[in-house]
XYZ file of C-alpha atoms in Angstrom:
656
model
C 51.372 9.567 16.097
C 52.745 6.567 14.509
C 51.282 2.714 14.701
C 54.008 1.787 17.337
C 53.797 4.535 19.803
C 49.732 4.009 19.887
C 50.054 0.225 20.136
C 52.616 0.851 22.850
C 50.843 3.449 25.319
C 47.979 1.226 24.857
C 49.933 -2.148 25.832
C 51.519 0.307 29.101
C 47.407 1.142 29.707
C 46.447 -2.407 29.723
C 44.954 -2.902 32.982
C 47.821 -5.829 33.670
C 49.667 -3.260 34.196
C 53.836 -2.563 34.975
C 56.299 -1.683 33.101
C 58.509 -2.825 30.302
C 61.662 -3.155 28.434
C 61.834 -2.469 24.993
C 63.075 -6.441 23.146
C 60.159 -7.479 25.704
C 57.730 -4.762 24.452
C 58.619 -6.090 20.565
C 57.726 -9.186 21.551
C 54.411 -9.146 22.931
C 52.719 -6.079 20.215
C 54.391 -8.380 16.812
C 57.309 -5.293 16.396
C 60.527 -5.556 14.701
C 62.113 -3.716 17.830
C 64.301 -1.187 16.219
C 59.908 0.663 16.085
C 59.800 0.111 19.751
C 62.615 1.699 20.506
C 61.845 4.569 17.662
C 58.647 4.633 19.297
C 59.881 5.372 23.077
C 62.805 7.541 22.000
C 59.443 9.678 20.525
C 57.098 8.904 23.328
C 60.328 10.320 26.855
C 60.933 13.295 24.105
C 57.774 15.263 24.368
C 57.151 13.527 28.163
C 54.562 10.817 27.894
C 56.909 8.256 28.723
C 60.063 8.046 31.281
C 62.503 4.728 31.686
C 62.591 3.468 35.072
C 64.454 1.167 36.341
C 62.513 -2.064 35.083
C 61.208 -0.421 32.031
C 59.165 2.570 30.718
C 56.524 3.625 32.089
C 53.912 6.765 31.979
C 55.799 9.902 33.546
C 53.322 11.241 36.017
C 54.198 14.779 35.315
C 53.176 14.836 31.997
C 50.415 16.819 29.486
C 49.629 13.908 27.732
C 47.980 10.555 28.929
C 46.892 7.372 28.752
C 45.011 4.984 30.468
C 41.638 3.595 31.082
C 38.243 5.159 30.567
C 35.734 5.155 32.888
C 32.404 6.984 33.175
C 30.198 7.993 35.911
C 25.633 8.150 34.979
C 25.779 12.286 35.975
C 27.698 12.199 32.433
C 30.877 13.018 33.562
C 34.630 10.454 33.829
C 37.944 9.307 34.955
C 40.938 8.446 32.601
C 43.511 5.777 34.692
C 46.119 5.453 34.379
C 48.608 2.845 35.167
C 49.978 4.748 38.146
C 46.972 5.067 40.416
C 46.608 8.012 39.402
C 42.961 9.340 37.965
C 41.896 12.233 35.899
C 38.705 13.976 35.252
C 37.178 14.635 32.232
C 33.400 16.965 31.995
C 30.270 15.519 31.011
C 30.474 16.331 27.150
C 33.620 15.230 26.651
C 34.448 11.786 26.379
C 34.603 12.026 22.231
C 32.949 8.297 21.859
C 35.206 6.868 24.704
C 33.129 4.173 26.163
C 33.933 2.846 29.881
C 37.130 0.649 30.099
C 38.115 1.938 27.063
C 41.732 2.933 26.661
C 41.616 6.520 26.467
C 44.779 9.468 24.773
C 44.459 12.558 27.013
C 45.400 16.610 27.299
C 45.982 17.228 30.743
C 43.365 20.552 30.221
C 44.354 22.268 34.242
C 45.676 20.832 37.849
C 43.724 22.044 40.861
C 45.512 21.340 43.835
C 43.073 18.561 45.868
C 41.036 17.845 42.888
C 41.290 15.562 40.083
C 43.632 17.398 36.726
C 40.788 18.126 33.844
C 42.015 16.923 30.960
C 40.633 16.626 27.020
C 39.797 13.072 25.587
C 42.357 13.404 22.046
C 42.347 9.887 20.776
C 40.631 5.870 21.672
C 43.780 3.958 21.104
C 41.624 0.565 22.089
C 38.099 0.083 22.163
C 37.058 -2.575 24.896
C 34.709 -5.374 23.745
C 31.106 -3.904 24.797
C 28.142 -6.483 26.135
C 24.601 -5.999 27.245
C 22.035 -8.664 29.184
C 18.885 -8.211 28.357
C 15.874 -10.705 27.011
C 15.830 -12.203 23.259
C 12.846 -11.691 20.892
C 13.168 -13.858 18.662
C 11.750 -13.301 14.415
C 12.352 -14.565 11.290
C 15.578 -14.056 10.359
C 16.742 -12.554 13.000
C 16.812 -12.375 16.675
C 17.438 -9.242 18.596
C 17.944 -7.359 22.046
C 16.728 -4.020 23.655
C 19.766 -2.098 24.343
C 18.007 1.463 25.843
C 16.246 3.247 22.643
C 17.898 0.892 20.179
C 17.669 -2.619 19.552
C 20.585 -5.106 18.967
C 20.464 -7.390 15.793
C 21.535 -10.844 16.331
C 20.917 -13.129 13.409
C 20.436 -17.175 13.222
C 23.820 -17.787 13.368
C 25.040 -15.727 17.014
C 22.349 -16.518 18.663
C 23.070 -20.245 20.563
C 20.118 -21.001 20.477
C 18.702 -18.395 22.007
C 14.635 -19.195 23.332
C 11.943 -16.032 22.754
C 12.379 -14.408 26.632
C 15.125 -15.821 27.360
C 18.072 -13.693 29.498
C 21.183 -14.064 27.281
C 24.450 -12.057 27.307
C 24.820 -10.279 24.492
C 28.876 -8.902 22.785
C 28.032 -6.037 20.679
C 30.028 -4.893 17.475
C 28.211 -1.718 16.452
C 24.331 -2.405 15.785
C 24.285 -6.050 15.582
C 25.300 -9.003 17.938
C 26.099 -12.525 18.732
C 24.675 -14.375 22.232
C 27.599 -15.545 24.622
C 25.308 -17.573 26.852
C 21.877 -17.578 27.531
C 20.853 -16.759 32.117
C 19.363 -19.551 34.323
C 15.497 -18.944 34.521
C 15.353 -16.655 37.850
C 18.062 -14.407 36.374
C 14.952 -12.967 34.464
C 14.476 -10.848 37.680
C 17.638 -9.334 38.092
C 19.168 -8.706 33.634
C 18.632 -4.792 34.371
C 20.963 -5.491 37.697
C 22.873 -7.954 35.529
C 23.030 -5.419 32.304
C 24.906 -2.840 34.944
C 27.381 -4.410 35.344
C 27.759 -6.542 31.404
C 28.265 -2.919 30.637
C 31.382 -2.224 32.576
C 33.069 -5.757 31.734
C 31.609 -7.647 34.548
C 30.016 -11.230 33.180
C 27.837 -13.886 34.806
C 29.982 -16.046 33.408
C 33.427 -18.152 33.595
C 35.369 -18.755 29.959
C 35.595 -22.263 29.701
C 39.382 -22.662 30.100
C 38.904 -21.564 33.763
C 35.723 -23.550 34.058
C 37.218 -26.708 32.576
C 40.355 -26.105 35.570
C 37.960 -25.828 37.789
C 36.148 -28.460 36.886
C 39.501 -30.692 37.374
C 39.213 -30.025 40.521
C 39.198 -32.297 43.533
C 39.723 -32.539 47.584
C 44.191 -32.604 47.301
C 46.584 -33.808 49.469
C 46.174 -31.516 52.778
C 49.802 -32.003 53.008
C 51.951 -31.496 56.476
C 49.688 -28.443 58.095
C 48.487 -28.413 61.961
C 46.024 -30.991 62.674
C 43.200 -28.619 64.085
C 40.325 -30.327 62.966
C 39.000 -31.201 66.745
C 38.894 -27.273 67.065
C 35.523 -25.498 67.968
C 35.473 -23.741 64.362
C 32.402 -20.873 63.691
C 31.614 -19.904 60.868
C 29.036 -16.346 60.923
C 28.117 -14.615 57.816
C 24.717 -13.672 56.180
C 21.579 -16.221 55.599
C 22.381 -16.693 52.142
C 25.940 -16.576 51.875
C 27.918 -19.637 50.442
C 31.727 -18.442 49.950
C 32.285 -18.871 53.524
C 36.653 -17.829 53.697
C 36.445 -17.038 57.168
C 35.925 -18.687 60.681
C 36.540 -18.788 64.248
C 37.604 -20.841 67.348
C 37.633 -19.343 71.296
C 38.437 -20.596 74.280
C 40.122 -20.114 77.843
C 43.330 -20.893 78.977
C 44.845 -21.579 82.058
C 45.985 -18.065 82.920
C 42.334 -16.864 82.107
C 43.559 -15.352 78.711
C 41.553 -16.276 75.192
C 42.855 -17.643 72.651
C 41.264 -16.365 69.280
C 41.795 -18.854 66.292
C 40.663 -16.371 62.849
C 40.824 -19.775 60.399
C 41.250 -18.637 56.850
C 40.442 -21.273 53.661
C 43.964 -21.562 51.677
C 42.315 -20.679 48.335
C 45.911 -20.638 47.562
C 45.475 -24.829 48.000
C 44.042 -24.776 45.171
C 44.705 -21.744 42.758
C 48.051 -21.812 41.155
C 50.012 -18.753 40.837
C 49.867 -18.500 36.938
C 47.035 -21.059 36.254
C 43.588 -20.445 34.342
C 41.975 -19.448 37.238
C 44.478 -17.455 38.632
C 44.835 -15.183 35.644
C 41.347 -14.787 35.403
C 39.954 -14.665 39.324
C 43.172 -11.011 39.230
C 41.635 -9.955 36.358
C 38.348 -9.347 38.172
C 39.675 -9.107 41.528
C 35.953 -8.945 43.920
C 32.935 -11.225 43.628
C 30.531 -8.264 42.722
C 27.028 -8.291 45.813
C 24.081 -6.401 42.939
C 22.157 -6.227 46.005
C 20.794 -10.019 46.008
C 22.371 -11.469 42.936
C 26.102 -11.985 43.674
C 28.556 -12.942 40.159
C 31.689 -14.393 42.452
C 35.891 -13.836 41.658
C 36.413 -17.570 41.165
C 33.882 -20.202 39.645
C 31.019 -22.022 41.728
C 33.726 -25.327 42.274
C 35.464 -23.514 44.229
C 33.575 -20.583 46.192
C 30.813 -22.746 47.031
C 31.875 -26.339 47.210
C 36.639 -26.992 47.928
C 36.983 -23.735 49.172
C 34.183 -22.734 51.240
C 34.167 -23.210 54.776
C 30.550 -25.444 54.776
C 30.562 -27.526 58.694
C 30.979 -31.107 58.901
C 33.679 -30.732 55.863
C 37.418 -30.179 56.457
C 38.989 -28.046 54.377
C 42.888 -26.528 54.514
C 43.143 -23.156 56.244
C 45.746 -20.452 57.392
C 44.778 -19.660 60.471
C 45.636 -17.003 62.512
C 45.939 -17.141 66.533
C 46.509 -15.157 68.551
C 46.475 -15.656 72.598
C 44.501 -12.019 73.663
C 44.168 -10.761 77.463
C 40.231 -10.462 78.117
C 40.591 -6.740 77.935
C 41.113 -7.235 74.017
C 45.383 -6.749 74.653
C 47.632 -8.690 71.891
C 50.199 -10.312 73.838
C 51.187 -13.193 71.113
C 50.487 -14.742 67.485
C 51.589 -16.518 65.398
C 50.489 -17.878 61.011
C 49.690 -21.673 60.422
C 48.926 -23.399 57.200
C 45.901 -25.679 58.545
C 43.072 -28.097 57.875
C 39.869 -27.870 60.006
C 36.789 -28.756 60.288
C 34.392 -26.245 60.834
C 31.755 -27.494 63.585
C 28.275 -25.034 62.199
C 27.582 -22.087 59.989
C 25.176 -19.936 61.686
C 23.754 -16.259 60.828
C 24.258 -13.269 61.179
C 20.741 -13.336 63.378
C 20.696 -15.840 65.132
C 24.258 -14.265 66.691
C 23.164 -11.044 67.047
C 19.452 -13.044 68.390
C 20.897 -15.378 71.303
C 19.655 -18.358 69.332
C 22.622 -19.821 68.751
C 21.704 -22.921 70.689
C 24.281 -25.292 71.802
C 27.316 -22.170 70.384
C 25.285 -19.931 72.612
C 27.793 -19.858 75.252
C 30.922 -19.778 72.284
C 28.491 -16.476 71.154
C 28.340 -14.670 74.311
C 32.451 -15.151 74.838
C 33.405 -14.229 71.773
C 31.305 -10.658 71.388
C 32.250 -10.221 74.942
C 35.849 -9.057 73.341
C 35.082 -7.913 69.948
C 33.694 -5.272 72.560
C 37.507 -5.192 73.845
C 39.600 -5.301 70.749
C 36.524 -2.186 70.061
C 37.207 0.254 72.832
C 41.305 -0.493 72.720
C 41.030 0.845 69.209
C 38.783 2.989 69.816
C 42.067 4.089 72.599
C 44.401 3.755 70.256
C 42.921 6.814 68.105
C 40.886 5.285 65.947
C 37.953 7.098 63.930
C 35.180 5.893 62.386
C 32.299 7.623 60.607
C 29.061 5.909 60.377
C 26.748 6.362 57.700
C 23.586 4.692 56.586
C 24.251 2.074 54.099
C 21.041 0.507 51.989
C 19.335 -2.518 52.431
C 16.656 -3.185 49.317
C 14.539 -6.310 49.585
C 13.509 -7.437 45.656
C 10.042 -9.990 44.306
C 11.267 -12.874 42.232
C 10.249 -9.467 39.734
C 13.312 -6.989 40.649
C 10.449 -4.567 42.068
C 12.083 -3.428 45.293
C 9.170 -4.280 48.049
C 11.122 -2.298 50.976
C 13.965 -0.228 52.040
C 15.428 1.751 54.968
C 18.969 1.032 56.799
C 21.238 -1.850 56.706
C 21.015 -3.457 60.181
C 24.273 -2.962 61.759
C 24.469 -5.740 64.632
C 26.429 -7.010 67.505
C 27.388 -10.095 65.271
C 29.203 -8.489 62.865
C 30.929 -5.648 64.310
C 32.081 -9.232 66.235
C 33.458 -10.958 62.827
C 34.384 -7.190 62.094
C 36.607 -7.014 65.030
C 37.804 -10.033 64.705
C 39.146 -9.634 60.985
C 40.414 -6.030 61.387
C 43.040 -7.766 63.737
C 43.800 -10.751 61.776
C 44.540 -8.841 59.152
C 46.162 -6.444 61.242
C 48.040 -9.219 62.703
C 49.225 -10.415 58.332
C 50.240 -6.718 58.103
C 52.655 -6.925 61.470
C 54.015 -10.485 60.513
C 54.795 -9.671 57.569
C 56.358 -6.581 58.325
C 58.799 -7.953 61.488
C 60.341 -10.750 58.465
C 61.266 -8.658 56.236
C 59.096 -9.002 53.528
C 57.256 -5.920 50.680
C 53.263 -6.671 50.991
C 50.659 -5.383 49.678
C 49.849 -2.754 51.842
C 45.843 -1.837 52.402
C 44.670 1.837 53.837
C 44.314 5.494 53.358
C 45.950 8.859 54.121
C 43.373 10.608 55.999
C 41.527 13.732 54.129
C 41.814 15.179 50.841
C 44.599 18.415 50.910
C 43.343 21.893 50.948
C 39.109 20.877 51.692
C 40.032 22.498 55.215
C 38.524 26.163 54.518
C 35.226 24.735 53.030
C 35.008 22.102 55.840
C 35.625 24.768 58.249
C 33.172 27.266 56.250
C 30.599 24.339 56.735
C 30.396 23.278 60.329
C 31.278 27.271 61.777
C 27.251 27.041 61.232
C 27.086 25.200 64.529
C 29.953 26.570 66.227
C 32.663 24.361 65.284
C 36.048 24.028 64.531
C 38.483 21.064 63.348
C 41.978 21.200 63.205
C 41.911 20.241 58.908
C 44.032 18.504 58.584
C 41.855 15.841 61.968
C 44.241 13.716 63.778
C 42.014 10.407 63.596
C 41.724 10.632 67.621
C 40.412 14.230 67.503
C 37.780 14.093 64.971
C 36.097 10.183 66.950
C 36.307 13.076 69.809
C 34.460 15.711 67.734
C 32.092 13.071 66.022
C 31.149 11.154 70.108
C 29.948 14.978 70.648
C 27.504 14.954 67.453
C 26.390 12.256 68.452
C 22.516 12.999 68.469
C 22.009 15.679 67.603
C 20.691 17.422 64.088
C 23.666 17.556 61.877
C 24.997 15.040 62.730
C 24.451 12.979 59.428
C 24.924 16.251 56.812
C 28.396 16.581 58.907
C 29.543 13.647 58.617
C 28.527 13.312 55.253
C 29.821 16.644 54.268
C 33.904 14.743 56.037
C 33.341 11.920 54.329
C 33.264 13.417 51.228
C 36.952 15.161 51.668
C 38.128 11.835 53.403
C 40.506 9.955 50.739
C 39.176 6.356 49.307
C 41.753 3.716 51.208
C 43.455 2.000 48.526
C 45.806 -0.184 47.733
C 49.745 0.296 47.724
C 52.986 -1.951 47.062
C 54.673 0.546 50.025
C 53.730 1.807 53.109
C 50.532 3.582 53.176
C 49.536 3.705 57.149
C 45.703 3.300 57.619
C 44.047 6.860 59.325
C 41.170 5.204 60.371
C 42.277 2.455 61.856
C 45.370 4.205 63.801
C 48.058 1.772 61.528
C 51.033 2.483 60.767
C 50.491 -1.089 58.632
C 46.950 -3.210 57.237
C 46.597 -5.088 55.037
C 44.326 -8.046 53.568
C 44.079 -11.454 54.369
C 40.229 -12.173 55.581
C 38.693 -13.041 52.698
C 40.353 -14.896 49.310
C 37.527 -15.919 48.310
C 36.110 -12.593 47.586
C 39.315 -10.404 47.319
C 42.464 -10.960 44.937
C 44.575 -8.214 47.440
C 43.808 -11.474 49.838
C 44.800 -14.328 48.255
C 48.122 -12.142 46.698
C 48.875 -12.284 50.772
C 47.696 -14.574 51.792
C 50.278 -16.895 49.438
C 52.517 -13.969 50.891
C 51.244 -14.986 54.513
C 52.047 -18.453 53.012
C 55.277 -18.010 51.939
C 56.584 -16.312 55.139
C 55.213 -19.766 57.237
C 57.339 -21.357 54.724
C 60.704 -19.511 55.958
C 61.004 -19.217 52.321
C 61.210 -14.539 50.365
C 58.744 -15.467 47.324
C 60.609 -12.498 45.446
C 58.272 -13.608 42.467
C 54.982 -12.109 44.235
C 57.621 -9.151 45.312
C 57.563 -8.162 41.126
C 54.024 -8.551 41.188
C 53.350 -6.306 43.925
C 52.981 -2.709 42.236
C 50.572 -4.534 39.511
C 48.476 -6.429 41.723
C 47.746 -3.384 44.390
C 47.764 -1.214 40.391
C 45.028 -3.148 39.360
C 42.811 -4.452 42.717
C 42.829 -1.096 43.103
C 41.196 -0.114 39.582
C 38.716 -2.768 39.512
C 37.496 -1.743 43.695
C 37.070 1.555 42.197
C 34.790 -0.332 38.854
C 33.207 -2.654 41.876
C 32.649 0.245 43.847
C 30.342 1.823 41.155
C 29.109 -1.130 39.588
C 27.387 -1.517 42.821
C 26.638 1.344 44.162
C 24.399 2.992 40.492
C 22.651 -0.399 41.293
C 21.549 0.131 44.743
C 21.075 3.891 42.720
C 18.093 2.301 40.728
C 16.470 0.112 42.626
C 16.226 3.400 44.827
C 14.095 5.488 42.112
C 11.899 2.531 41.292
C 11.611 2.620 44.987
C 10.537 5.672 45.127
C 8.544 5.506 41.291
C 6.302 3.379 42.962
C 4.910 5.146 46.133
C 3.595 8.015 43.844
C 2.432 11.593 46.523
C 3.656 9.148 49.755
C 5.658 11.731 51.930
C 8.822 10.324 53.406
C 10.770 11.862 56.144
C 14.176 13.371 55.800
C 16.642 15.530 56.920
C 18.605 18.590 54.903
C 22.207 17.384 54.135
C 23.374 20.914 52.117
C 22.439 23.547 50.459
C 23.045 24.123 46.823
C 21.729 26.794 44.547
C 19.574 24.120 42.947
C 18.229 24.092 46.762
C 18.429 22.186 49.204
C 19.789 18.288 49.084
C 17.897 15.350 51.239
C 18.979 12.760 52.946
C 15.485 10.144 53.336
C 15.800 8.218 56.588
C 15.344 5.166 53.856
C 18.292 6.127 52.309
C 17.780 7.610 49.205
C 18.517 10.614 48.173
C 17.814 13.554 46.181
C 17.344 17.453 45.044
C 13.777 19.546 46.382
C 13.660 21.857 43.812
C 9.344 21.789 44.260
C 8.570 24.957 46.217
C 8.938 28.853 46.375
C 12.099 30.101 45.802
C 12.369 32.216 49.538
C 10.649 29.230 51.333
C 13.779 26.618 49.726
C 15.842 28.511 51.079
C 15.276 29.115 54.162
C 16.531 25.312 55.332
C 19.795 24.700 56.578
C 21.354 21.494 56.537
C 20.700 19.566 59.915
C 16.707 21.046 59.972
C 14.088 18.018 59.289
C 11.500 17.985 56.226
C 8.771 16.679 54.978
C 8.562 15.554 51.222
C 6.684 13.668 48.021
C 8.645 12.630 44.922
C 8.650 15.484 41.885
C 10.951 13.837 38.849
C 13.618 10.475 38.587
C 15.986 10.340 35.867
C 17.706 7.621 35.778
C 19.157 8.573 33.040
C 21.750 10.577 35.586
C 20.307 8.081 38.897
C 18.484 11.203 40.310
C 15.909 11.810 42.244
C 14.094 15.439 42.901
C 11.463 16.321 45.359
C 8.571 19.011 46.089
C 8.720 20.042 49.693
C 5.169 18.543 51.218
C 1.825 19.713 50.685
C 3.532 21.916 47.054
C 1.696 21.005 44.344
C 3.850 18.689 41.788
C 4.038 20.636 38.905
C 4.813 23.982 40.962
C 9.081 25.027 40.430
């Protein structure tokens, strides 16, 4: 493969993927047009690329593919291509590729219902490597520890970092340069920030982005509907300050409710194509590392100008819905508004009824949210409930407590209102004939019906596969309170396709909707900012063709970044789960057997940790079946693979 072919593939495989014409590629790559045309002809002849309506793009049926490589702590990885496909890379076959590298790979095998297996053959482009750690000063050379190796930092590249300071380092080989010094309060979170930095997610913004944000000021609110007299409140977590949604609610004369879902107008400040917009698209999401956030937008926007802080006038995009007391939508509209939040309430305050003068409003809102949830169930929506994890860290980053995240009526209330606003945003754009950013999933993976039914048959169940959402929910209702609920829910969740973004309608299996989108969190998700721009165009009666052109690229990138962010957040959780277990040697934990494997039972602890029971007599381990309750203790922990191994209580942990 010649240099021009490598450059063309690298360009088409980048994050900001879109089909491209030869002349455009030649300009971007600074290559002669005839070289680009020759490279394209060669790649098309080999089946790697094809010519589409908008230019050259990857051929989904090709046996030679190029895309982003994404690693997993357990050794395997995936190559993600621009058409939102993923290919499996087995452990030990990455050939030195790291997270974010653009690689060339050959398809080795294809099986229905599984990601095609590939072998990496070449690395087309290496992503800049970053790490986060503590700076150690030396005579002429500083250093930061990177696992078992030391990254050396010349004095000229240390940017004045002091001994023991937390630093972000750009790495090249065994040398590095300090990009920035972190505040002292981050010293107890360096391990979490390092997990993110290794995936290219940094806690700082480029200077041009910070400068653009600093120049922003409260702008003229223009011709907006004045809703400053409306009683808008926000309900969110205690430590959350990027308040991008609030609601209002009052009774109409006909006995119906007028619900307002008011969303911060981020697009009012972030212009398409600006430095802020490009960086927001590159990040696509705010990232939550337990109690530390890496925001999508600089603090000037996320915690100030765009945040719906109490007593501050803010531009908003509002969804105004008339609802019957039973939760039926009578009418709705969207508007560009100006609002002023009256109160900032926390989930705990709302759930415990400690809302002061807003208690009556919250009580009515919870009742309406309950009606909306009931209508959603009647529509046939399904919800597979698996416990999320809450971990409390001390200042040094040590886990003090761990258990299932509390899910209360206040969170359910906010979720119901946001689901409704998102649903109506999709309907609003559909009614106006606009192509928009869809959010959804197609339900269960095909080809896994035998696996599911073989698993649930041990309890006498049989399920049509793939099950309609309504039948799935009825089945899940039958499991409530039964020992098999945890293992069956886990198995079903693992067979369900992940939600993603798309330029084409997907349908939303879980919500039982033909159309759905994300609109309600534009400070935290780029998808919502993109849809907000589309809503504003529709309100103004314009089609916004430039947004339609960017739609496929935004959908692909947001889906890719979502997977990346989920992996980072998940790895941080697993890291702290292992630390929590390590600090409690000999402690007995209660757990439920979730599955059986050749190596031993897989268990889910009541505190949400998971792992395999490997220590105990072979005959005893083979007696356990999914749903059984067991008492276990830690046997060993593998931090590299983020894996916990357990022993049965009463068994010597050295016995296997």
